[in-house]
Tab-separated table of C-alpha atoms in Angstrom:
chain	number	residue	atom	x	y	z
A	10	UNK	CA	-3.839	-14.822	16.544
A	11	UNK	CA	-7.095	-15.069	18.500
A	12	UNK	CA	-6.455	-13.975	22.089
A	13	UNK	CA	-9.370	-13.643	24.460
A	14	UNK	CA	-9.823	-9.991	25.376
A	15	UNK	CA	-10.631	-10.967	28.949
A	16	UNK	CA	-7.153	-12.468	29.319
A	17	UNK	CA	-5.581	-9.328	27.882
A	18	UNK	CA	-7.548	-7.200	30.328
A	19	UNK	CA	-6.191	-9.300	33.198
A	20	UNK	CA	-2.668	-8.673	31.919
A	21	UNK	CA	-3.443	-4.972	31.671
A	22	UNK	CA	-4.757	-4.925	35.247
A	23	UNK	CA	-1.354	-6.116	36.432
A	24	UNK	CA	0.317	-3.294	34.507
A	25	UNK	CA	-2.375	-0.632	34.704
A	26	UNK	CA	0.018	2.207	35.512
A	27	UNK	CA	2.234	1.423	32.531
A	28	UNK	CA	-0.673	0.979	30.115
A	29	UNK	CA	-2.426	4.184	31.183
A	30	UNK	CA	0.878	6.031	31.010
A	31	UNK	CA	1.404	4.654	27.521
A	32	UNK	CA	-1.994	5.942	26.453
A	33	UNK	CA	-1.419	9.454	27.738
A	34	UNK	CA	2.127	9.737	26.415
A	35	UNK	CA	0.807	8.674	23.002
A	36	UNK	CA	-1.531	11.657	23.053
A	37	UNK	CA	1.230	13.872	24.428
A	38	UNK	CA	3.481	12.852	21.540
A	39	UNK	CA	0.867	14.096	19.061
A	40	UNK	CA	0.634	17.433	20.879
A	41	UNK	CA	4.410	17.660	20.880
A	42	UNK	CA	4.507	17.055	17.124
A	43	UNK	CA	2.196	20.033	16.600
A	44	UNK	CA	4.370	22.162	18.883
A	45	UNK	CA	7.546	21.131	17.066
A	46	UNK	CA	6.053	21.942	13.665
A	47	UNK	CA	4.899	25.351	14.922
A	48	UNK	CA	8.347	26.108	16.324
A	49	UNK	CA	9.984	24.979	13.077
A	50	UNK	CA	7.788	27.380	11.097
A	51	UNK	CA	8.299	30.308	13.483
A	52	UNK	CA	11.964	29.632	14.182
A	53	UNK	CA	13.569	27.855	11.210
A	54	UNK	CA	16.712	26.043	12.365
A	55	UNK	CA	20.114	27.629	11.680
A	56	UNK	CA	22.080	26.349	8.698
A	57	UNK	CA	25.670	26.821	9.851
A	58	UNK	CA	27.691	26.403	13.030
A	59	UNK	CA	28.207	30.156	13.364
A	60	UNK	CA	24.452	30.702	13.080
A	61	UNK	CA	23.864	28.111	15.811
A	62	UNK	CA	26.385	29.895	18.028
A	63	UNK	CA	24.691	33.239	17.448
A	64	UNK	CA	21.247	31.848	18.253
A	65	UNK	CA	22.539	30.064	21.359
A	66	UNK	CA	24.137	33.303	22.578
A	67	UNK	CA	21.138	35.514	21.853
A	68	UNK	CA	18.402	33.061	22.855
A	69	UNK	CA	19.695	29.873	24.544
A	70	UNK	CA	16.202	28.354	24.797
A	71	UNK	CA	15.571	28.770	21.081
A	72	UNK	CA	19.035	27.408	20.387
A	73	UNK	CA	18.662	24.181	22.352
A	74	UNK	CA	15.186	23.677	20.847
A	75	UNK	CA	16.759	24.025	17.397
A	76	UNK	CA	19.147	21.277	18.475
A	77	UNK	CA	16.185	18.897	18.909
A	78	UNK	CA	15.741	18.908	22.686
A	79	UNK	CA	12.002	18.450	22.157
A	80	UNK	CA	12.677	15.484	19.873
A	81	UNK	CA	14.436	13.791	22.781
A	82	UNK	CA	11.239	14.122	24.807
A	83	UNK	CA	9.155	12.903	21.858
A	84	UNK	CA	11.344	9.825	21.448
A	85	UNK	CA	11.078	8.973	25.146
A	86	UNK	CA	7.294	9.242	24.949
A	87	UNK	CA	7.207	6.835	22.009
A	88	UNK	CA	9.466	4.476	23.955
A	89	UNK	CA	7.007	4.384	26.888
A	90	UNK	CA	4.172	3.742	24.440
A	91	UNK	CA	6.023	0.713	23.067
A	92	UNK	CA	6.286	-0.766	26.564
A	93	UNK	CA	2.542	-0.345	27.054
A	94	UNK	CA	1.902	-2.069	23.724
A	95	UNK	CA	4.187	-4.896	24.811
A	96	UNK	CA	1.844	-5.656	27.701
A	97	UNK	CA	-1.172	-5.907	25.396
A	98	UNK	CA	0.597	-7.830	22.626
A	99	UNK	CA	2.583	-10.179	24.849
A	100	UNK	CA	0.273	-13.144	24.260
A	101	UNK	CA	0.307	-12.752	20.473
A	102	UNK	CA	4.027	-13.551	20.305
A	103	UNK	CA	6.329	-13.254	23.279
A	104	UNK	CA	9.396	-13.755	21.127
A	105	UNK	CA	8.428	-10.957	18.753
A	106	UNK	CA	7.661	-8.578	21.625
A	107	UNK	CA	11.055	-9.252	23.188
A	108	UNK	CA	12.806	-8.668	19.858
A	109	UNK	CA	10.843	-5.445	19.294
A	110	UNK	CA	11.715	-4.085	22.737
A	111	UNK	CA	15.349	-5.118	22.322
A	112	UNK	CA	15.596	-3.069	19.137
A	113	UNK	CA	13.789	-0.233	20.888
A	114	UNK	CA	16.179	-0.222	23.845
A	115	UNK	CA	19.276	-0.376	21.639
A	116	UNK	CA	17.910	2.310	19.338
A	117	UNK	CA	17.065	4.632	22.223
A	118	UNK	CA	20.509	4.103	23.752
A	119	UNK	CA	22.098	4.997	20.417
A	120	UNK	CA	19.942	8.114	20.068
A	121	UNK	CA	20.678	9.362	23.566
A	122	UNK	CA	24.351	9.359	22.625
A	123	UNK	CA	23.784	11.646	19.632
A	124	UNK	CA	22.275	14.998	20.810
A	125	UNK	CA	24.758	17.842	21.148
A	126	UNK	CA	22.693	20.613	22.743
A	127	UNK	CA	24.811	21.031	25.891
A	128	UNK	CA	28.097	20.769	24.003
A	129	UNK	CA	26.997	23.347	21.435
A	130	UNK	CA	25.771	25.704	24.165
A	131	UNK	CA	29.162	25.575	25.899
A	132	UNK	CA	30.994	26.061	22.628
A	133	UNK	CA	28.767	29.064	21.861
A	134	UNK	CA	29.560	30.605	25.220
A	135	UNK	CA	33.268	30.119	24.579
A	136	UNK	CA	32.816	31.527	21.063
A	137	UNK	CA	31.267	34.680	22.491
A	138	UNK	CA	34.347	35.302	24.651
A	139	UNK	CA	37.006	34.192	22.133
A	140	UNK	CA	39.208	36.218	19.834
A	141	UNK	CA	39.274	35.752	16.056
A	142	UNK	CA	41.869	32.953	16.066
A	143	UNK	CA	40.141	31.017	18.828
A	144	UNK	CA	36.804	31.340	17.061
A	145	UNK	CA	38.154	29.499	14.019
A	146	UNK	CA	39.004	26.502	16.206
A	147	UNK	CA	35.662	26.661	18.029
A	148	UNK	CA	33.730	26.750	14.749
A	149	UNK	CA	35.663	23.701	13.540
A	150	UNK	CA	34.786	21.897	16.776
A	151	UNK	CA	31.154	22.930	16.344
A	152	UNK	CA	31.167	21.575	12.805
A	153	UNK	CA	32.288	18.231	14.205
A	154	UNK	CA	29.557	18.311	16.854
A	155	UNK	CA	26.861	18.925	14.263
A	156	UNK	CA	28.238	16.136	12.080
A	157	UNK	CA	28.080	13.608	14.937
A	158	UNK	CA	24.686	14.894	16.096
A	159	UNK	CA	22.955	13.321	13.107
A	160	UNK	CA	25.557	10.739	12.305
A	161	UNK	CA	25.823	6.979	12.732
A	162	UNK	CA	24.155	6.837	16.165
A	163	UNK	CA	21.164	8.788	14.872
A	164	UNK	CA	20.746	6.513	11.851
A	165	UNK	CA	21.002	3.410	14.048
A	166	UNK	CA	18.267	4.821	16.248
A	167	UNK	CA	16.113	5.614	13.227
A	168	UNK	CA	16.333	2.127	11.730
A	169	UNK	CA	15.970	0.335	15.069
A	170	UNK	CA	12.901	2.421	15.898
A	171	UNK	CA	11.492	1.435	12.509
A	172	UNK	CA	11.991	-2.250	13.339
A	173	UNK	CA	10.321	-1.823	16.735
A	174	UNK	CA	7.266	-0.107	15.305
A	175	UNK	CA	7.070	-2.526	12.375
A	176	UNK	CA	7.075	-5.607	14.599
A	177	UNK	CA	4.500	-4.160	16.990
A	178	UNK	CA	2.245	-3.081	14.104
A	179	UNK	CA	2.400	-6.581	12.579
A	180	UNK	CA	1.500	-8.087	15.964
A	181	UNK	CA	-1.396	-5.649	16.231
A	182	UNK	CA	-2.580	-6.768	12.798
A	183	UNK	CA	-2.493	-10.395	13.957
A	184	UNK	CA	-4.241	-9.555	17.217
A	185	UNK	CA	-7.985	-9.260	17.760
A	186	UNK	CA	-7.515	-6.616	20.448
A	187	UNK	CA	-6.647	-3.768	18.082
A	188	UNK	CA	-8.484	-2.826	14.922
A	189	UNK	CA	-6.953	-3.518	11.524
A	190	UNK	CA	-7.059	0.212	10.824
A	191	UNK	CA	-4.860	0.923	13.846
A	192	UNK	CA	-2.324	-1.672	12.736
A	193	UNK	CA	-2.288	-0.342	9.158
A	194	UNK	CA	-1.642	3.228	10.310
A	195	UNK	CA	1.305	1.901	12.311
A	196	UNK	CA	2.635	-0.029	9.318
A	197	UNK	CA	2.400	3.047	7.081
A	198	UNK	CA	4.253	5.143	9.662
A	199	UNK	CA	6.969	2.475	9.913
A	200	UNK	CA	7.408	2.286	6.134
A	201	UNK	CA	7.798	6.064	5.911
A	202	UNK	CA	10.555	5.838	8.526
A	203	UNK	CA	12.647	3.769	6.120
A	204	UNK	CA	14.541	6.891	5.048
A	205	UNK	CA	16.228	8.753	7.948
A	206	UNK	CA	15.493	12.463	8.222
A	207	UNK	CA	19.181	13.325	7.725
A	208	UNK	CA	19.167	11.855	4.191
A	209	UNK	CA	18.757	15.218	2.486
A	210	UNK	CA	15.479	16.432	1.026
A	211	UNK	CA	14.125	12.908	0.531
A	212	UNK	CA	14.713	12.088	4.179
A	213	UNK	CA	13.029	15.295	5.304
A	214	UNK	CA	9.984	14.605	3.105
A	215	UNK	CA	9.661	11.047	4.434
A	216	UNK	CA	10.092	12.231	8.025
A	217	UNK	CA	7.378	14.870	7.671
A	218	UNK	CA	5.071	12.464	5.845
A	219	UNK	CA	5.439	9.871	8.630
A	220	UNK	CA	4.054	12.327	11.188
A	221	UNK	CA	0.492	12.015	9.842
A	222	UNK	CA	0.089	8.213	10.094
A	223	UNK	CA	2.027	8.189	13.373
A	224	UNK	CA	-0.344	10.777	14.867
A	225	UNK	CA	-3.431	8.828	13.782
A	226	UNK	CA	-1.854	5.609	15.068
A	227	UNK	CA	-1.005	7.201	18.419
A	228	UNK	CA	-4.521	8.534	18.939
A	229	UNK	CA	-6.160	5.203	18.047
A	230	UNK	CA	-3.773	3.263	20.260
A	231	UNK	CA	-4.268	5.677	23.162
A	232	UNK	CA	-8.038	5.299	22.961
A	233	UNK	CA	-7.802	1.503	22.908
A	234	UNK	CA	-5.312	1.318	25.770
A	235	UNK	CA	-7.564	3.466	27.938
A	236	UNK	CA	-10.519	1.205	27.086
A	237	UNK	CA	-8.540	-1.864	28.134
A	238	UNK	CA	-7.302	-0.225	31.328
A	239	UNK	CA	-10.670	1.079	32.495
A	240	UNK	CA	-12.658	-2.134	32.221
A	241	UNK	CA	-15.207	-3.618	29.795
A	242	UNK	CA	-16.098	-1.355	26.919
A	243	UNK	CA	-16.455	-1.293	23.136
A	244	UNK	CA	-14.306	-3.588	21.054
A	245	UNK	CA	-11.444	-2.516	18.798
A	246	UNK	CA	-13.687	-1.647	15.830
A	247	UNK	CA	-12.737	-2.195	12.191
């Protein structure tokens, strides 16, 4: 849809704080991805509940990071980016933007119900003070926590986030404000999110593969949002 860039800039001026925030959090999300990969390589996550307990007792910070605390931050950053994109894409299709944000809100709410870092830390502390019989019960409880951590709520979040990104990328493709390349990187990232990361090896491969197009998409979007927020400048490019 052809939308005059001057009109979009007026919309952005009314939401400058949100748009600029969206640009910077997009860049921050890329930095956070690099940090998370580095941590994963240096500190591979534990494989069993007992190993999680041991890590949480010996190094609580490493333990809660292994339980995806940084991913919570990364997801919130992406959520803020989506709101900034909603401002810019509002005139392309208001209905589609509302649907995209609705899926984003529901998905984020589902995800925020799934992390188990605090619960696992408390169980680990109890495990460290328990006798042999009590430890059996605590390990069983920990097993349940890990199962619900990446369970139904996590998968709902994953698929709803996919829908949000997919809709916004399609709107970007239809818009004249963003380049086609930016929209295509977003579409590729969305497609690679079709398999949740908790779906075994295939899910892990898809999740890791999605990081590359998402990072490129985030950088391109951040640059364009800053251009729109700071006044007349170069167009979206092709």
